[in-house]
Coordinates of C-alpha atoms in Angstrom, one line a residue:
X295 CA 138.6 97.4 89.0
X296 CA 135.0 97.0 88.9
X297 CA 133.7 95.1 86.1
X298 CA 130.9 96.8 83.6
X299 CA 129.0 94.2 81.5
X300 CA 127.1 95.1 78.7
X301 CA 126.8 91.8 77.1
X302 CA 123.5 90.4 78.3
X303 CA 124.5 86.8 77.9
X304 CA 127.4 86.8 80.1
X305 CA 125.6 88.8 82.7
X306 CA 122.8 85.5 83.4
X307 CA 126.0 83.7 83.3
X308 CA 127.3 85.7 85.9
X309 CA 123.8 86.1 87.9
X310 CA 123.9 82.0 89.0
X311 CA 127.3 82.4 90.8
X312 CA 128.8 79.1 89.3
X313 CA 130.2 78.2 86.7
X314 CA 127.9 76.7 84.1
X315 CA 127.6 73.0 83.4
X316 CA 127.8 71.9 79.8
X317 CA 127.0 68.7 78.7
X318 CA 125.2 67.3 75.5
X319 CA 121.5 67.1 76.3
X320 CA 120.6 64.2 77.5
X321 CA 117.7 61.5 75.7
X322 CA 115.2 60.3 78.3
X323 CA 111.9 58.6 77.8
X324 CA 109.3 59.6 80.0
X325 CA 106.7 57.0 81.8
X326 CA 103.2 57.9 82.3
X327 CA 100.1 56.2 82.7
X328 CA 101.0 53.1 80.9
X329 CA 102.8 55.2 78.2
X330 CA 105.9 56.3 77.1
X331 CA 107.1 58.9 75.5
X332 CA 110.9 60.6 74.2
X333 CA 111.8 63.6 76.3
X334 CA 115.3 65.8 76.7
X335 CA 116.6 67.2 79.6
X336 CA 118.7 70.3 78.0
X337 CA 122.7 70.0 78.4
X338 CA 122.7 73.6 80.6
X339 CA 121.9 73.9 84.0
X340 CA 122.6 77.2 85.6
X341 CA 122.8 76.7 89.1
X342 CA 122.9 73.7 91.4
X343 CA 119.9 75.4 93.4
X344 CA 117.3 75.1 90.0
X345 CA 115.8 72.2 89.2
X346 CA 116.5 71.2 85.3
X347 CA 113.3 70.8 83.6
X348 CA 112.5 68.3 80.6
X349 CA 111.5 69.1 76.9
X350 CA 109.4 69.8 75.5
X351 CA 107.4 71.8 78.1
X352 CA 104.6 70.7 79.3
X353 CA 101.9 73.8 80.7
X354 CA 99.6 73.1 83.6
X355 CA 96.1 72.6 82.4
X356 CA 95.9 74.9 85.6
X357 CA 98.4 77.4 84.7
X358 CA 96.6 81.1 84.5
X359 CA 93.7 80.4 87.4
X360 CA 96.7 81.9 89.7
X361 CA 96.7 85.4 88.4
X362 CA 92.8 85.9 89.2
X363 CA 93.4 84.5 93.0
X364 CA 96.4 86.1 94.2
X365 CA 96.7 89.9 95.4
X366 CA 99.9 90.7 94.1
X367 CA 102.9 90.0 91.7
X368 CA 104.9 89.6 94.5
X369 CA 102.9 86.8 96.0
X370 CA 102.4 85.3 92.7
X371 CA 105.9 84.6 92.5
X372 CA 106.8 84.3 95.6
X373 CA 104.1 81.2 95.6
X374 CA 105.9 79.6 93.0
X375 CA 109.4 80.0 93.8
X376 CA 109.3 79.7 97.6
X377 CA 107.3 76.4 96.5
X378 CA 110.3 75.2 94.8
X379 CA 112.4 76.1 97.8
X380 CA 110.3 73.9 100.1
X381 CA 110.7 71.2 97.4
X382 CA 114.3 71.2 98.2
X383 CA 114.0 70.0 101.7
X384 CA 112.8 66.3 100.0
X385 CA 113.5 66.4 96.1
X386 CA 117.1 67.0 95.3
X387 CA 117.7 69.1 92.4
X388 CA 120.4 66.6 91.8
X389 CA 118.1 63.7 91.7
X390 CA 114.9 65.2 90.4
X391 CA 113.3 66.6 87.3
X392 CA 110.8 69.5 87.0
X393 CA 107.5 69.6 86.0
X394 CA 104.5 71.5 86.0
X395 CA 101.2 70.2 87.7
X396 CA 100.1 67.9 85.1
X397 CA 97.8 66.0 87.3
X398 CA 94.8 69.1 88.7
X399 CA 93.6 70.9 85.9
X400 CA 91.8 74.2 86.0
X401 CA 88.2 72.9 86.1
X402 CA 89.1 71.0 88.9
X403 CA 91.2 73.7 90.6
X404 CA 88.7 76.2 90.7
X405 CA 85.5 73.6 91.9
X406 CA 88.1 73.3 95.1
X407 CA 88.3 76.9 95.5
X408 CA 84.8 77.7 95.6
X409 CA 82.7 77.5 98.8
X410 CA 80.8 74.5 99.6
X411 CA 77.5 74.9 99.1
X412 CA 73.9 74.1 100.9
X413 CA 71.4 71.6 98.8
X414 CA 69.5 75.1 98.2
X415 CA 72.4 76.4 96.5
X416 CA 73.3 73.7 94.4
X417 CA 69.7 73.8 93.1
X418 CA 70.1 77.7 92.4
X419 CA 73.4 77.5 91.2
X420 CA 72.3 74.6 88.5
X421 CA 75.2 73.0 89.7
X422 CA 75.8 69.2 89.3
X423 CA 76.0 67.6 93.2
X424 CA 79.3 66.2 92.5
X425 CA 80.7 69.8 91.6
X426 CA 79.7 71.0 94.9
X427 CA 83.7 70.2 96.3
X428 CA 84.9 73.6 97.3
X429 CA 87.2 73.5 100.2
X430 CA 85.9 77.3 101.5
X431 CA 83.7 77.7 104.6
X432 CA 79.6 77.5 103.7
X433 CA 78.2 80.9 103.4
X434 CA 74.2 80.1 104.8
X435 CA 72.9 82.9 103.4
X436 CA 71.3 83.9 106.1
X437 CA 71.6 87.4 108.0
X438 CA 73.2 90.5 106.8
X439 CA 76.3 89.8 104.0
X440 CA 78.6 91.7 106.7
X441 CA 78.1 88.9 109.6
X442 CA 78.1 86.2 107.2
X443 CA 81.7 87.1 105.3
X444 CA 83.0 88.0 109.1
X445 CA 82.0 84.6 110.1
X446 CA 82.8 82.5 107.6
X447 CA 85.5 84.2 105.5
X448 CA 87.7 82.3 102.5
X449 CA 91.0 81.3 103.3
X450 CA 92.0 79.3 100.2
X451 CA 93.4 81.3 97.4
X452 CA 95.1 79.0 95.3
X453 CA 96.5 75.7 95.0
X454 CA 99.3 74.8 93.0
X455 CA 101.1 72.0 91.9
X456 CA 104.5 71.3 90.9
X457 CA 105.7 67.7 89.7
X458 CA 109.3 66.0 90.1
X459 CA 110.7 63.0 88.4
X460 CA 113.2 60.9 89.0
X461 CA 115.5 59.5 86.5
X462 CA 116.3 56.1 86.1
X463 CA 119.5 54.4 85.1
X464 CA 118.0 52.5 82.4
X465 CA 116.9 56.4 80.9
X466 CA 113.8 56.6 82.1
X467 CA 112.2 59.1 84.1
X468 CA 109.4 58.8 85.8
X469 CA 106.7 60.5 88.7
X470 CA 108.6 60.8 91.7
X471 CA 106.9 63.1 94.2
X472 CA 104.0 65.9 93.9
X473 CA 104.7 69.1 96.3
X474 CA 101.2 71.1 96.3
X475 CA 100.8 74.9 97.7
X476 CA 97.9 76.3 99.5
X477 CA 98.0 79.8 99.4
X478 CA 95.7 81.3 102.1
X479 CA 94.2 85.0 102.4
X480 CA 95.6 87.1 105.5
X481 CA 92.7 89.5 104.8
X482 CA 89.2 88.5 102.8
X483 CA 87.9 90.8 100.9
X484 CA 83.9 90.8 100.1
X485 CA 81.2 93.3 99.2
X486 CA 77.8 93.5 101.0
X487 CA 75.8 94.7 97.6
X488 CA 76.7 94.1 94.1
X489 CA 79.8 96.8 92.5
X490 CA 79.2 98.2 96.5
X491 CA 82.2 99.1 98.4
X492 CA 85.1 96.4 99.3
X493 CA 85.6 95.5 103.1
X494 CA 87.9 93.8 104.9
X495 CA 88.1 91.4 107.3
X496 CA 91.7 90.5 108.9
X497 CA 92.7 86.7 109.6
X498 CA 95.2 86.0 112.2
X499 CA 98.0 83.9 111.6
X500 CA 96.7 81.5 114.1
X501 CA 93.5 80.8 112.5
X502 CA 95.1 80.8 109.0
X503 CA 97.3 77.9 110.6
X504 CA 94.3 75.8 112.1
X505 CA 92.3 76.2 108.9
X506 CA 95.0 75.7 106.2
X507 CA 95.9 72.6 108.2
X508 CA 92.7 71.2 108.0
X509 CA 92.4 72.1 104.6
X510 CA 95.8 70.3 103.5
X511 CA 94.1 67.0 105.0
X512 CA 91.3 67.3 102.9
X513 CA 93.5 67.9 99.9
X514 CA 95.6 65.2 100.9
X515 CA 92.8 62.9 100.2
X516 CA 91.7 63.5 97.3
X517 CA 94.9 63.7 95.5
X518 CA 94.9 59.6 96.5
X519 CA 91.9 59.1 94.3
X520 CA 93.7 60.7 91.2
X521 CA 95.1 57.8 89.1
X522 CA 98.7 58.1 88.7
X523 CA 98.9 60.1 92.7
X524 CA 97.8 56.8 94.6
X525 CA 101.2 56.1 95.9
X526 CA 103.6 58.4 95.2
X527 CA 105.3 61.1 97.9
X528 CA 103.4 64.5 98.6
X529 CA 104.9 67.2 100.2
X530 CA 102.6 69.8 100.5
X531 CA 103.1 73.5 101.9
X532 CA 101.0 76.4 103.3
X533 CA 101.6 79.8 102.0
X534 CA 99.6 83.6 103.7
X535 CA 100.0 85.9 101.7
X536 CA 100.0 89.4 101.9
X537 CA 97.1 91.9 101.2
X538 CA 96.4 93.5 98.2
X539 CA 98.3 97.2 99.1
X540 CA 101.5 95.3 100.0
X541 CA 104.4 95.9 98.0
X542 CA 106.6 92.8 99.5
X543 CA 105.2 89.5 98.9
X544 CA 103.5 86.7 101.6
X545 CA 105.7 83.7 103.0
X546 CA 105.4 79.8 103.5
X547 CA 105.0 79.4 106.9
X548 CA 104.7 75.4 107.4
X549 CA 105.4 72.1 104.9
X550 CA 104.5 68.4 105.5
X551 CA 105.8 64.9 103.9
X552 CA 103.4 62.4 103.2
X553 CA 104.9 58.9 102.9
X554 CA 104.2 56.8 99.7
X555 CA 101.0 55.8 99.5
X556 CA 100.0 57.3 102.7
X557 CA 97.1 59.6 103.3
X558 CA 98.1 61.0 106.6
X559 CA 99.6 64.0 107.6
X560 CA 102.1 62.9 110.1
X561 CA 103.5 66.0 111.3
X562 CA 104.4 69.8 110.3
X563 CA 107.5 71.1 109.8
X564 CA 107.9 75.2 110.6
X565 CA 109.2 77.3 107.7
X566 CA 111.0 80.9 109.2
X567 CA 111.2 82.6 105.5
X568 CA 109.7 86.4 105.9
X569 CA 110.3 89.6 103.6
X570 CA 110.5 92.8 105.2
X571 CA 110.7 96.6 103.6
X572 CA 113.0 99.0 104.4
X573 CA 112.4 101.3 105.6
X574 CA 109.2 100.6 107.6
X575 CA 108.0 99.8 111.1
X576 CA 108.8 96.0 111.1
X577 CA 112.4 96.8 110.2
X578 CA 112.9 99.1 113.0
X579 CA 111.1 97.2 115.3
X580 CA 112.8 93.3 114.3
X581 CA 115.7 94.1 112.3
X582 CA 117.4 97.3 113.4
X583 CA 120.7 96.4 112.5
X584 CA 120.3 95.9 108.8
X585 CA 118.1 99.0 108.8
X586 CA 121.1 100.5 109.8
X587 CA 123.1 99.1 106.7
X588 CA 120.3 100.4 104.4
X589 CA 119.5 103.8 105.6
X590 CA 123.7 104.4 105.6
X591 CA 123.6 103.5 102.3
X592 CA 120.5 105.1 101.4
X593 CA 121.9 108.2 103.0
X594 CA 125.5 108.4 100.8
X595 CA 123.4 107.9 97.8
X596 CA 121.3 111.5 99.0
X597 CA 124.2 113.1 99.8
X598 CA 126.2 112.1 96.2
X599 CA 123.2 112.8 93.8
X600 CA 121.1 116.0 94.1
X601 CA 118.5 113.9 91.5
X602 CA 117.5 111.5 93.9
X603 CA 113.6 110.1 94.0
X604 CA 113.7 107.4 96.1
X605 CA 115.3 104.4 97.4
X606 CA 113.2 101.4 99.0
X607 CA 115.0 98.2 100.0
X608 CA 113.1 94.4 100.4
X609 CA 115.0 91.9 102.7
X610 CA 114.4 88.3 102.4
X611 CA 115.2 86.7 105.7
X612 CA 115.4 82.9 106.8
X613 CA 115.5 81.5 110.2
X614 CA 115.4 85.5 111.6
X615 CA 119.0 85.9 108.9
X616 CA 119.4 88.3 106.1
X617 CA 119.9 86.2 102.8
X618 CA 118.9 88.7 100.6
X619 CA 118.8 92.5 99.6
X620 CA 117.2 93.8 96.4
X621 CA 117.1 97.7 96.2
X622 CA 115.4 99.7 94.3
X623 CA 116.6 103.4 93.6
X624 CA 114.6 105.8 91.3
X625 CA 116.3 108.6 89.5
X626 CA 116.1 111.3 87.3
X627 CA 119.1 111.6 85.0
X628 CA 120.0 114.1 82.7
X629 CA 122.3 111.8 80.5
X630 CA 123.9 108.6 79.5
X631 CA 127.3 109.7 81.2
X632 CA 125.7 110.9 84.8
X633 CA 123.8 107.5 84.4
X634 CA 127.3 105.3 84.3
X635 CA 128.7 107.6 86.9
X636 CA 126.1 107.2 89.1
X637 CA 125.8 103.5 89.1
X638 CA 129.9 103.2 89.2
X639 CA 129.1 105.0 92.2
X640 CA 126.3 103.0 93.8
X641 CA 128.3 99.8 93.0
X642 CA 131.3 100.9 95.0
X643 CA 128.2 101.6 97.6
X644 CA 127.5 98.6 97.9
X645 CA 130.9 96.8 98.5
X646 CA 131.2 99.3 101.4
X647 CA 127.3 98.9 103.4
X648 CA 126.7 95.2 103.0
X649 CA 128.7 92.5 103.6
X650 CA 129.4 89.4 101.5
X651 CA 127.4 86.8 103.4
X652 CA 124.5 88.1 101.7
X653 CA 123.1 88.9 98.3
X654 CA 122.5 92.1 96.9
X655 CA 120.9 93.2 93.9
X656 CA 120.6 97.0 93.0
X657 CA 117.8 97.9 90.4
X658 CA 118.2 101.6 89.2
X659 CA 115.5 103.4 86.8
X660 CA 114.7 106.4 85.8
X661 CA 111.3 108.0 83.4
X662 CA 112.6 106.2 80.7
X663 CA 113.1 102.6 82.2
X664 CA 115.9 100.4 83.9
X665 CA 118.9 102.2 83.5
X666 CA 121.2 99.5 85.5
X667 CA 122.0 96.7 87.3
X668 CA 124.1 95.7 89.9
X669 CA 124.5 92.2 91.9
X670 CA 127.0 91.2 94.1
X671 CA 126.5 87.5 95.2
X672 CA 127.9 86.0 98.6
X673 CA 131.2 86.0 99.1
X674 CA 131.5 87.9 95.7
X675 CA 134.4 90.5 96.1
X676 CA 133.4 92.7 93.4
X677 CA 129.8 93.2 91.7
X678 CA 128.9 92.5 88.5
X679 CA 126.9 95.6 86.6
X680 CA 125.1 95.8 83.3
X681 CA 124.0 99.3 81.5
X682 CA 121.0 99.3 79.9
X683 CA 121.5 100.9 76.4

């Protein structure tokens, strides 16, 4: 029997694939800067993949600058949460705490995303010489606005930084390593006039690479003249993402570890992580197989329903392998009972296209909103659906 959950609170149980881990929360006292002060870590963590996070929460003073920089929800949180996956290849969530940045606040966040500026400019800009730190290519300002944004276009975005601590055995917790993303433009986007039209100009991976490379030394640096970041271990990771019609979100494409106290770059370490739609080109072209899977399963759920609107598929792959498999199918229903029916239906679908080394979560809506939910987790035997009321 398939199991229908309409009790939201044991479906995000259900969604982390373990059982959770109760304990009583736990009294820490947090160093910083000289000072201490009392912090909990809450007794429920919901999956040995997330990081636990201390309390009370403590914002980013650069939290909000990322909205204004990057083209799309998808990359947005994509950025974040791909960050925290790179995270895992040095911080163990078993060993470390989460925290956001608390170390590059927004004033200082955007001065390194602007361009840097000529003398002239400073002067025009009533700028103060020691704010002229943007980490963007000079624009001379001289020659037409097309040659000068083809030549020297912006490839920072966004940085963003995460903290982790490390708990002591005498309950403390303190700074244990800083992981910063840069998130670099695949396309730059810039106007010749004033409210004119928007072009484009296309940055190839390659060049994204060099640049973002460069970029990361730079940042590298100046993180070692922050007090409190002198010493302590830096990861930091270079994200492209996607353009602003995309509806599947950019990737991380290469990491690094700095040692403690270091502020060299020793080497680059090669992150395979790519989304891909379905359908679409690149999914016929690199991934027929799974194609395959999805347009079957796209095709019972045309055959069953004469309703349908649409179904659209985004893969998350690793390393060239499927890991995941949200769905998306669009409906138009006519009541609550074809609603149930349908997603019984879908659910069984599901069990039958798409095996159980990956995960697969099924989003159906309709005019009036989400209507369901299904997710079947690896190696999962049956999926777990909630109905919206």
């Amino acid at each position: 029997m398939r199991k229908i959950s309409v009790v939201v609170l044991a479906f995000v149980l259900l969604l982390t694939g373990c059982a959770p881990n109760f304990q009583k929360d736990q009294q820490i006292v947090q160093e910083k800067d000289d000072s201490k002060k009392k912090a909990i870590i809450p007794k429920y963590k919901i999956s040995d993949q997330y990081y636990q996070t201390i309390l009370p929460f403590e914002p980013s003073e650069a939290r909000g600058v990322i909205v204004g920089q990057l083209n799309t929800r998808y990359d947005i949180d994509e950025f974040e949460t791909g960050l925290m996956r790179i995270a895992r290849n040095t911080f163990s969530p078993d060993k470390y705490l989460f925290q956001e940045g608390q170390y590059l606040d927004g004033k200082k966040v955007k001065l390194w995303l602007n361009r840097e500026y000529t003398d002239e400019q400073v002067k025009a800009k009533k700028m103060k010489p020691e704010e002229n730190i943007g980490l963007n290519p000079v624009d001379p300002g001289v020659g037409d606005a097309k040659t000068r944004n083809e030549e020297n276009p912006i490839y920072l975005a966004h940085i963003l930084e995460h903290n982790y601590l490390v708990k002591g055995e005498d309950g403390t917790a303190r700074l244990g390593g800083v992981v910063i993303g840069l998130a670099l433009n695949s396309v730059h986007y810039y106007q010749e006039i004033k409210y004119g039209p928007t072009y484009e100009k296309k940055i190839s991976h390659e060049k994204l690479d060099k640049e973002g490379k460069k970029i990361a030394e730079e940042v590298v640096g100046r993180l070692r003249h922050i007090k409190g970041l002198e010493k302590v271990p830096i990861t930091i990771a270079l994200f492209e993402q996607e353009s602003r019609s995309s509806v599947v979100p950019g990737n991380f494409f290469a990491y690094a570890n700095v040692g403690e106290g270091s502020s060299k770059i020793g080497g680059w370490e090669n992150v395979r992580e790519d989304y891909v739609l379905f359908p679409s080109d690149d999914a016929t072209k690199n991934h027929r197989d799974d194609l395959t899977a999805f347009s079957n399963f796209k095709q019972d759920v045309e055959e069953y329903f004469p309703n349908f609107n649409g179904v659209t598929g985004r893969a998350f792959y690793i390393d060239n392998e499927l890991q995941e498999l949200n769905i998306n199918i669009n409906m138009q229903f006519y009541g609550k009972a074809e609603a149930v029916g349908f997603t019984q239906y879908v659910a069984g679908l599901v069990l039958e296209h798409f095996p159980d080394y990956i995960s697969v979560e099924v989003n159906i809506t309709s005019v009036n909103g989400q209507e369901a939910l299904i997710v079947r987790d690896v190696d999962q035997k049956e999926p777990f659906v909630h109905i919206y009321h």
